[in-house]
Coordinates of C-alpha atoms and ligand atoms in Angstrom, one line a residue:
X70 CA 25.3 -2.5 1.0
X71 CA 27.5 -5.8 1.1
X72 CA 25.0 -8.2 0.9
X73 CA 25.6 -9.2 -2.5
X74 CA 29.0 -10.3 -1.3
X75 CA 27.2 -12.9 0.7
X76 CA 24.2 -13.7 -1.3
X77 CA 23.5 -14.1 -5.1
X78 CA 24.8 -11.3 -6.8
X79 CA 21.6 -9.1 -7.7
X80 CA 22.1 -9.2 -11.7
X81 CA 22.5 -12.9 -12.0
X82 CA 19.6 -13.3 -9.9
X83 CA 17.4 -11.2 -12.0
X84 CA 18.5 -13.4 -14.9
X85 CA 18.0 -16.7 -13.2
X86 CA 14.6 -15.6 -12.0
X87 CA 13.5 -14.7 -15.0
X88 CA 14.6 -17.8 -16.9
X89 CA 13.3 -20.1 -13.9
X90 CA 9.9 -18.3 -13.9
X91 CA 8.0 -18.5 -10.5
X92 CA 11.2 -19.8 -8.6
X93 CA 11.5 -16.7 -7.0
X94 CA 8.0 -17.4 -4.9
X95 CA 8.9 -20.9 -3.5
X96 CA 9.1 -20.1 0.3
X97 CA 12.1 -21.6 2.0
X98 CA 12.3 -21.7 6.0
X99 CA 15.3 -21.0 7.8
X100 CA 15.7 -23.3 10.6
X101 CA 17.8 -22.0 13.0
X102 CA 18.7 -18.7 11.2
X103 CA 20.1 -15.7 12.7
X104 CA 17.8 -12.6 13.4
X105 CA 18.4 -9.8 11.3
X106 CA 19.5 -7.5 14.2
X107 CA 22.2 -10.4 14.6
X108 CA 22.9 -10.4 10.6
X109 CA 23.0 -6.6 10.4
X110 CA 25.2 -5.9 13.7
X111 CA 28.2 -5.2 11.6
X112 CA 28.4 -1.8 9.8
X113 CA 29.1 -3.3 6.4
X114 CA 26.1 -5.7 6.6
X115 CA 23.3 -3.0 7.0
X116 CA 21.1 -2.2 4.2
X117 CA 21.7 1.2 2.6
X118 CA 18.1 2.7 2.0
X119 CA 16.9 5.4 -0.5
X120 CA 13.8 7.3 0.7
X121 CA 11.5 8.6 -1.8
X122 CA 8.9 10.6 0.1
X123 CA 9.9 11.7 3.4
X124 CA 6.6 12.7 5.1
X125 CA 4.8 10.8 8.2
X126 CA 4.7 7.3 6.9
X127 CA 8.3 7.3 5.8
X128 CA 9.6 9.0 9.0
X129 CA 7.5 6.1 11.2
X130 CA 8.7 3.3 8.6
X131 CA 12.4 4.3 8.8
X132 CA 12.4 4.4 12.6
X133 CA 10.8 1.0 13.0
X134 CA 13.7 -0.6 10.5
X135 CA 16.4 1.6 12.2
X136 CA 18.1 -1.4 13.7
X137 CA 18.9 -2.8 10.3
X138 CA 19.1 -0.1 7.5
X139 CA 21.3 3.3 7.2
X140 CA 19.1 6.0 5.2
X141 CA 21.9 7.3 2.6
X142 CA 19.8 9.3 0.3
X143 CA 16.6 11.1 0.8
X144 CA 14.1 12.7 -2.1
X145 CA 11.4 14.9 -1.3
X146 CA 9.9 17.5 -3.3
X147 CA 9.5 19.6 0.0
X148 CA 13.4 20.6 0.9
X149 CA 12.3 21.0 4.6
X150 CA 10.7 17.6 4.8
X151 CA 13.9 16.1 3.2
X152 CA 16.5 18.0 5.3
X153 CA 14.3 17.2 8.4
X154 CA 14.5 13.5 8.1
X155 CA 18.1 13.8 7.2
X156 CA 19.1 15.5 10.4
X157 CA 16.6 13.3 12.7
X158 CA 17.4 9.8 11.2
X159 CA 20.8 10.1 9.3
X160 CA 22.8 12.7 11.6
X161 CA 23.0 14.6 8.5
X162 CA 24.8 12.3 6.4
X163 CA 22.2 11.5 3.8
X164 CA 22.4 13.3 0.4
X165 CA 19.0 15.0 -0.3
X166 CA 17.3 15.5 -3.8
X167 CA 14.2 17.3 -5.1
X168 CA 14.2 14.7 -7.6
X169 CA 14.1 11.0 -6.7
X170 CA 15.7 9.9 -10.2
X171 CA 19.2 10.7 -8.6
X172 CA 18.4 8.4 -5.8
X173 CA 17.7 5.6 -8.2
X174 CA 20.9 6.3 -10.2
X175 CA 23.1 5.4 -7.2
X176 CA 24.9 2.3 -7.4
X177 CA 25.4 1.7 -3.8
X178 CA 21.7 2.0 -3.0
X179 CA 19.7 -1.6 -3.6
X180 CA 16.8 -0.8 -1.1
X181 CA 14.4 2.1 -2.2
X182 CA 11.5 3.1 0.3
X183 CA 8.6 4.8 -1.6
X184 CA 6.2 6.8 0.7
X185 CA 5.0 9.5 -1.5
X186 CA 1.3 10.1 -2.1
X187 CA -0.9 7.5 -3.9
X188 CA -0.6 9.3 -7.1
X189 CA 3.1 9.2 -7.1
X190 CA 3.6 5.7 -6.3
X191 CA 3.4 3.7 -9.7
X192 CA 6.1 5.8 -11.6
X193 CA 8.8 5.5 -9.0
X194 CA 8.2 1.9 -8.3
X195 CA 8.4 0.9 -11.8
X196 CA 11.3 2.9 -12.5
X197 CA 13.1 1.5 -9.3
X198 CA 12.6 -2.0 -10.5
X199 CA 13.6 -1.2 -13.9
X200 CA 16.7 0.2 -12.1
X201 CA 17.6 -3.1 -10.4
X202 CA 16.5 -2.2 -7.2
X203 CA 14.1 -3.9 -4.4
X204 CA 11.6 -1.8 -2.9
X205 CA 9.0 -1.4 0.1
X206 CA 6.6 0.8 -1.4
X207 CA 3.4 2.2 0.6
X208 CA -0.3 1.2 0.0
X209 CA -2.4 1.8 -1.8
X210 CA 0.2 0.7 -4.6
X211 CA -1.9 2.5 -7.3
X212 CA -4.4 5.1 -8.2
X213 CA -5.8 2.8 -10.9
X214 CA -6.2 -0.8 -12.0
X215 CA -4.2 -0.6 -15.2
X216 CA -1.3 0.7 -12.8
X217 CA -1.5 -2.6 -11.1
X218 CA -1.3 -4.5 -14.5
X219 CA 1.9 -2.5 -15.4
X220 CA 3.7 -3.0 -12.1
X221 CA 2.8 -6.9 -11.7
X222 CA 4.6 -7.1 -15.4
X223 CA 7.5 -5.4 -14.6
X224 CA 7.7 -7.1 -11.2
X225 CA 7.8 -10.4 -13.1
X226 CA 10.3 -9.2 -15.8
X227 CA 13.0 -7.7 -13.1
X228 CA 12.5 -10.3 -10.0
X229 CA 12.7 -7.3 -7.9
X230 CA 11.5 -7.8 -4.3
X231 CA 8.6 -5.6 -3.6
X232 CA 7.0 -5.3 -0.2
X233 CA 3.6 -3.3 0.2
X234 CA 3.3 -1.4 3.3
X235 CA 0.0 -3.4 4.3
X236 CA 1.9 -4.1 7.7
X237 CA -1.5 -5.8 9.2
X238 CA -0.3 -8.8 7.1
X239 CA 2.6 -8.9 9.8
X240 CA 0.8 -8.7 12.7
X241 CA 0.7 -11.9 14.1
X242 CA -1.5 -11.9 17.1
X243 CA -4.3 -10.2 15.6
X244 CA -4.6 -10.4 11.8
X245 CA -2.3 -13.3 11.1
X246 CA -3.8 -15.6 14.0
X247 CA -7.3 -14.7 12.4
X248 CA -6.1 -15.7 9.1
X249 CA -4.7 -19.0 10.7
X250 CA -8.0 -19.7 12.4
X251 CA -9.6 -19.6 8.6
X252 CA -7.1 -21.6 7.3
X253 CA -7.5 -24.2 9.8
X254 CA -11.4 -24.2 9.2
X255 CA -12.4 -22.8 12.4
X256 CA -15.5 -20.3 11.0
X257 CA -16.3 -23.2 8.2
X258 CA -17.2 -21.9 4.8
X259 CA -17.4 -18.0 4.6
X260 CA -20.7 -16.7 3.4
X261 CA -20.0 -13.0 4.5
X262 CA -17.1 -10.9 5.1
X263 CA -17.5 -7.3 6.0
X264 CA -14.5 -4.5 6.0
X265 CA -15.4 -1.6 8.2
X266 CA -13.0 1.0 7.3
X267 CA -14.7 4.4 8.7
X268 CA -15.9 7.5 7.0
X269 CA -13.9 10.4 5.6
X270 CA -13.9 14.1 6.4
X271 CA -15.2 17.0 4.2
X272 CA -13.9 20.5 4.0
X273 CA -15.0 24.2 3.7
X274 CA -13.9 25.9 0.5
X275 CA -9.8 25.9 0.4
X276 CA -8.5 29.2 -0.8
X277 CA -5.7 29.2 -3.2
X278 CA -2.6 30.9 -1.5
X279 CA 1.2 31.0 -2.3
X280 CA 3.1 27.9 -2.6
X281 CA 5.6 27.8 0.3
X282 CA 9.4 28.6 -0.9
X283 CA 10.4 24.8 0.2
X284 CA 7.8 23.0 -2.0
X285 CA 8.1 22.4 -5.6
X286 CA 4.1 22.1 -6.2
X287 CA 4.5 21.2 -9.8
X288 CA 6.7 18.2 -9.0
X289 CA 4.4 17.3 -6.0
X290 CA 1.4 17.2 -8.5
X291 CA 3.4 15.4 -10.9
X292 CA 1.4 13.3 -13.1
X293 CA -1.9 14.4 -11.7
X294 CA -3.8 17.6 -13.6
X295 CA -2.1 20.9 -12.9
X296 CA -4.0 22.8 -10.4
X297 CA -3.4 25.6 -7.6
X298 CA -1.9 24.9 -4.1
X299 CA -4.5 25.4 -1.8
X300 CA -4.3 25.7 2.1
X301 CA -6.3 26.8 5.3
X302 CA -5.7 26.8 9.0
X303 CA -7.8 24.3 10.8
X304 CA -8.1 22.2 13.7
X305 CA -5.7 19.5 13.3
X306 CA -3.1 19.6 10.3
X307 CA -4.8 22.3 8.2
X308 CA -7.0 21.8 5.1
X309 CA -5.0 21.5 1.8
X310 CA -4.9 19.6 -1.6
X311 CA -1.2 18.7 -0.3
X312 CA 0.6 16.9 2.6
X313 CA -1.5 14.3 4.5
X314 CA -4.7 15.8 3.3
X315 CA -3.9 14.3 -0.3
X316 CA -6.2 11.4 0.8
X317 CA -9.4 13.2 0.5
X318 CA -8.8 14.0 -3.1
X319 CA -9.7 11.8 -6.2
X320 CA -7.0 13.4 -8.1
X321 CA -4.2 11.7 -5.6
X322 CA -5.9 9.0 -3.8
X323 CA -9.1 6.9 -3.8
X324 CA -10.1 8.4 -0.3
X325 CA -11.1 6.0 2.6
X326 CA -12.0 3.3 0.1
X327 CA -8.4 2.7 -0.9
X328 CA -6.5 4.3 1.9
X329 CA -8.2 1.9 4.7
X330 CA -9.7 -0.4 2.1
X331 CA -6.1 -1.2 1.2
X332 CA -6.0 -2.7 4.8
X333 CA -9.1 -4.0 5.5
X334 CA -10.1 -5.3 2.2
X335 CA -6.9 -6.9 2.0
X336 CA -7.6 -9.0 5.2
X337 CA -11.2 -9.8 4.0
X338 CA -9.7 -10.9 0.7
X339 CA -6.7 -12.8 2.4
X340 CA -9.5 -14.8 4.5
X341 CA -11.2 -15.8 1.3
X342 CA -8.3 -16.9 -0.3
X343 CA -7.3 -19.2 2.6
X344 CA -11.1 -20.5 2.8
X345 CA -10.4 -21.8 -0.9
X346 CA -12.5 -18.8 -3.0
X347 CA -9.8 -17.6 -5.1
X348 CA -12.0 -16.5 -7.5
X349 CA -12.2 -12.4 -8.1
X350 CA -15.4 -10.4 -7.9
X351 CA -18.5 -10.8 -10.0
X352 CA -19.8 -7.2 -9.4
X353 CA -20.1 -4.3 -6.9
X354 CA -23.2 -2.3 -5.8
X355 CA -24.4 0.1 -3.3
X356 CA -24.4 3.7 -2.2
X357 CA -22.0 6.4 -1.3
X358 CA -22.3 10.1 -0.2
X359 CA -19.8 12.6 -1.6
X360 CA -19.1 16.2 -0.3
X361 CA -19.5 17.7 -4.1
X362 CA -21.3 16.9 -7.1
X363 CA -19.9 14.7 -9.9
X364 CA -20.3 14.7 -13.6
X365 CA -18.9 11.8 -15.8
X366 CA -17.0 10.6 -12.5
X367 CA -15.6 13.8 -12.1
X368 CA -16.1 16.5 -9.3
X369 CA -17.5 19.6 -10.4
X370 CA -15.7 21.3 -7.8
X371 CA -12.2 21.9 -7.2
X372 CA -11.8 24.0 -4.3
X373 CA -12.5 21.2 -1.5
X374 CA -12.2 17.5 -0.4
X375 CA -14.0 15.3 -2.8
X376 CA -13.9 11.7 -2.0
X377 CA -16.7 9.7 -0.5
X378 CA -17.6 10.5 3.1
X379 CA -19.8 7.8 3.6
X380 CA -20.6 4.4 1.8
X381 CA -21.9 1.1 2.0
X382 CA -20.9 -1.4 -1.0
X383 CA -21.9 -5.1 -1.5
X384 CA -19.3 -7.2 -3.8
X385 CA -20.5 -10.2 -5.1
X386 CA -18.2 -13.4 -5.3
X387 CA -18.8 -16.8 -6.9
X388 CA -20.8 -19.1 -4.8
X389 CA -22.9 -16.5 -3.1
X390 CA -20.0 -15.0 -0.9
X391 CA -20.4 -11.1 -0.3
X392 CA -18.0 -9.1 0.9
X393 CA -19.2 -5.6 2.4
X394 CA -17.4 -2.6 2.5
X395 CA -18.8 0.1 4.6
X396 CA -18.2 3.1 7.0
X397 CA -20.9 2.7 9.4
X398 CA -19.9 0.0 11.9
X399 CA -17.0 -0.7 14.3
X400 CA -13.4 -0.4 12.2
X401 CA -12.3 -4.0 11.7
X402 CA -12.8 -7.0 9.6
X403 CA -16.0 -9.5 10.3
X404 CA -15.8 -12.9 9.1
X405 CA -18.8 -15.1 9.2
X406 CA -18.7 -18.8 7.8
X407 CA -21.3 -21.6 8.5
X408 CA -19.6 -22.6 11.4
X409 CA -18.9 -19.4 13.4
X410 CA -17.6 -16.0 13.4
X411 CA -14.7 -13.8 14.3
X412 CA -14.1 -10.3 14.4
X413 CA -10.4 -8.6 14.2
X414 CA -9.1 -5.2 14.1
X415 CA -6.0 -3.5 15.2
X416 CA -6.9 -4.0 19.2
X417 CA -8.7 -7.3 19.0
X418 CA -9.6 -10.4 17.8
X419 CA -12.8 -11.8 19.3
X420 CA -15.6 -14.6 18.5
X421 CA -16.6 -17.7 19.9
X422 CA -13.8 -19.7 17.6
X423 CA -11.4 -17.6 19.6
X424 CA -12.8 -18.5 23.0
X425 CA -12.6 -22.3 21.9
X426 CA -8.9 -21.9 21.2
X427 CA -8.4 -22.4 24.9
X428 CA -9.7 -26.0 24.8
X429 CA -8.8 -26.6 21.4
X430 CA -5.5 -24.7 20.1
X431 CA -4.1 -24.1 16.6
X432 CA -1.6 -26.6 15.5
X433 CA 2.0 -25.4 16.2
X434 CA 2.8 -24.4 12.6
X435 CA -0.7 -22.8 11.8
X436 CA 0.7 -19.2 12.2
X437 CA 3.7 -19.8 10.0
X438 CA 1.8 -21.6 7.5
X439 CA -0.3 -18.5 6.4
X440 CA 2.9 -16.5 6.9
X441 CA 4.2 -18.5 3.9
X442 CA 6.9 -19.9 5.8
X443 CA 8.6 -16.5 5.9
X444 CA 11.0 -15.2 8.9
X445 CA 9.1 -13.8 11.9
X446 CA 10.6 -10.9 13.7
X447 CA 9.1 -8.4 15.8
X448 CA 5.8 -7.3 15.3
X449 CA 3.6 -4.8 12.8
X450 CA 5.5 -2.4 11.2
X451 CA 8.8 -3.7 12.3
X452 CA 7.9 -7.3 11.4
X453 CA 6.8 -6.1 8.2
X454 CA 10.2 -4.3 7.5
X455 CA 11.9 -7.4 8.8
X456 CA 10.0 -9.8 6.3
X457 CA 10.9 -7.3 3.5
X458 CA 14.6 -7.2 4.3
X459 CA 15.0 -10.9 4.8
X460 CA 13.2 -11.4 1.6
X461 CA 15.8 -9.1 0.2
X462 CA 18.5 -11.4 1.1
X463 CA 16.6 -14.6 0.3
X464 CA 14.9 -13.5 -2.8
X465 CA 11.6 -14.9 -1.4
X466 CA 8.4 -13.3 -2.4
X467 CA 7.4 -11.1 0.8
X468 CA 4.0 -11.4 2.5
X469 CA 2.4 -8.5 1.0
X470 CA 3.1 -9.1 -2.6
X471 CA 2.3 -7.1 -5.7
X472 CA 0.1 -9.9 -7.2
X473 CA -2.2 -10.7 -4.1
X474 CA -2.1 -6.6 -3.0
X475 CA -3.5 -5.6 -6.7
X476 CA -5.9 -8.6 -6.7
X477 CA -7.6 -7.3 -3.8
X478 CA -7.1 -3.4 -4.6
X479 CA -9.0 -3.8 -7.9
X480 CA -12.0 -4.3 -5.4
X481 CA -11.3 -1.1 -3.8
X482 CA -10.9 0.6 -7.0
X483 CA -14.2 -1.0 -8.5
X484 CA -15.8 0.5 -5.2
X485 CA -14.3 4.2 -5.9
X486 CA -15.4 4.2 -9.4
X487 CA -18.9 2.7 -8.6
X488 CA -19.1 5.6 -6.0
X489 CA -17.9 8.4 -8.6
X490 CA -20.3 7.1 -11.3
X491 CA -23.4 6.3 -8.7
X492 CA -24.2 2.9 -10.2
X493 CA -23.7 -0.8 -10.2
X494 CA -20.8 -2.5 -12.0
X495 CA -20.2 -6.1 -13.4
X496 CA -16.6 -7.3 -13.4
X497 CA -14.8 -9.8 -15.5
X498 CA -11.9 -10.8 -13.4
X499 CA -10.0 -12.9 -16.0
X500 CA -10.0 -10.0 -18.5
X501 CA -9.7 -7.4 -15.4
X502 CA -12.1 -5.4 -17.5
X503 CA -15.6 -3.8 -16.3
X504 CA -18.6 -5.6 -18.3
X505 CA -20.8 -3.4 -20.7
X506 CA -19.8 -0.1 -19.4
X507 CA -17.4 2.2 -21.6
X508 CA -17.5 5.0 -19.0
X509 CA -16.7 3.1 -16.5
X510 CA -14.1 1.0 -18.3
X511 CA -12.3 4.3 -19.1
X512 CA -11.5 4.8 -15.4
X513 CA -9.5 1.8 -15.2
X514 CA -6.7 4.2 -16.4
X515 CA -5.6 7.7 -16.1
X516 CA -3.7 10.0 -18.4
X517 CA -0.5 11.3 -16.9
X518 CA 0.4 15.0 -17.3
X519 CA 3.1 15.6 -20.1
X520 CA 6.7 15.6 -18.6
X521 CA 5.5 12.9 -16.0
X522 CA 5.1 9.8 -18.0
X523 CA 6.9 6.6 -16.5
X524 CA 10.2 6.2 -18.0
X525 CA 11.4 2.9 -20.0
X526 CA 8.3 1.0 -20.3
Ligands
LIG132 N1 0.8 1.6 6.2 C1 0.1 2.3 6.6 O1 -0.6 2.0 7.9 C2 0.1 4.0 6.1 C3 -0.2 5.1 7.2 C4 -0.1 6.2 6.7 C5 0.3 6.5 5.4 N2 0.6 5.6 4.4 C6 0.9 5.7 3.1 O2 1.9 6.3 2.9 C7 2.0 7.4 1.8 C8 2.5 8.6 2.3 O3 1.5 9.1 3.3 P1 1.7 10.3 4.3 O4 0.7 10.5 5.2 O5 3.3 10.1 4.7 O6 1.8 11.4 3.3 P2 2.7 12.7 3.7 O7 1.9 13.9 2.7 O8 2.9 13.2 5.1 O9 4.0 12.4 2.9 C9 4.4 12.2 1.5 C10 5.7 13.0 1.1 O10 6.0 12.6 -0.3 C11 6.5 13.8 -0.7 N3 6.4 13.8 -2.3 C12 5.4 14.0 -3.2 N4 5.7 13.6 -4.4 C13 6.9 13.4 -4.4 C14 7.8 13.0 -5.1 N5 7.6 13.3 -6.5 N6 9.3 12.7 -5.2 C15 9.6 12.9 -3.8 N7 8.9 13.0 -2.6 C16 7.4 13.3 -3.1 C17 5.6 15.1 0.0 O11 6.2 16.1 -0.3 C18 5.6 14.2 1.2 O12 6.8 15.1 2.1 C19 0.5 7.3 1.4 O13 0.4 6.4 0.2 C20 -0.5 6.6 2.4 O14 -1.3 5.7 1.9 C21 0.5 4.0 4.9

């Protein structure tokens, strides 16, 4: 990638950013700037990307960004998947690797895309930042609250540009417009906000089977505990503790509470912040149903999906504001203020304040203002990638930065801990600790399996 010839060289930028403290987060507008497509029309100006985790999401993301990037290296612990992405999206020209550290070693790669399962986000992300890369990392950024503290620290140290894959933040005509309405006072002071994220599946007992030849199961598990590989035929994708279905196992994910919580709790939290409610939660209570029994927060059965299938949690914020995280109403975010309410999901933005826009439109710069005056190109996933790549060039903080992401993901993780322990929790947001509950506090972190510790910290 040759952008460094035209822009601030990466290494000197890191030094000046660290020295200047928050300088990287000051937004800059580009009046009359060229679009990414215009800027990357020459082969030499395109971004050379290294992909870590070549599954469903990485393929979608790489297709969304294809106008501006070339995939030059692909790491996957499943060689079949790395090879398929190479053939489909890189004409067989990328190097393929089982161990992602070979991708991080390459000096010709500045941009990394991490799209591994959730238990494999923090380690490659932190190591990529320490290797001087900029990273688009899929949501939810972490499996635990303490991993978020580490990521934020390393991002501040290195000045790496990190965009989290919460592309709802780049959906201008729905979520961003809803946020602009909130910021412009169209619902008044928010009293209630509800994130409806749907329930999760259960499974029958899934048998242990031989690991496919093309999969390095030990490396897929990585920092997670060593267990057998499971798979059985099922209607859709098959039941397994591996590809895609990892979402339904607490060992690799937070279940729906973080899988979709990372999207809708993010929008709900963003709304509160734009409404001037910047303090974090005070505590959480509610109920959930799991497909297996738990002892001390740990599932007692290891042969089937174990994350919460149903749940309804109330999260208390200062001033009496309540956020609900639930599975039992239409997927979307309901924002209720003292002057009106709006509902937004991936298909619609509705409510009286939305109808009122016909007579009383938002100010011209309202959407750009909540989008931190960042360049806006395309829509949803493509726009989210454009935002990231533009920020790589300009060294601005992207719209889904690790700091705001972790602030809201703490709420999702708290819901997960409350679900697993089946009790209410109190939260000290300044100390980022659960109050008066040692067992719950022990779940802020997880032990990494020997041989898979994070390198360089
Ligand atoms: N932003 C969104 O809307 C959205 C949608 C779907 C998935 N996601 C996220 O994307 C991530 C991946 O989800 P998916 O559905 O693509 O899962 P997936 O199982 O299809 O893909 C993950 C890939 O990572 C590989 N992998 C595992 N460990 C690895 C390692 N150590 N090094 C290299 N590769 C490794 C797996 O073999 C697999 O090919 C998840 O974190 C998920 O939450 C985001």
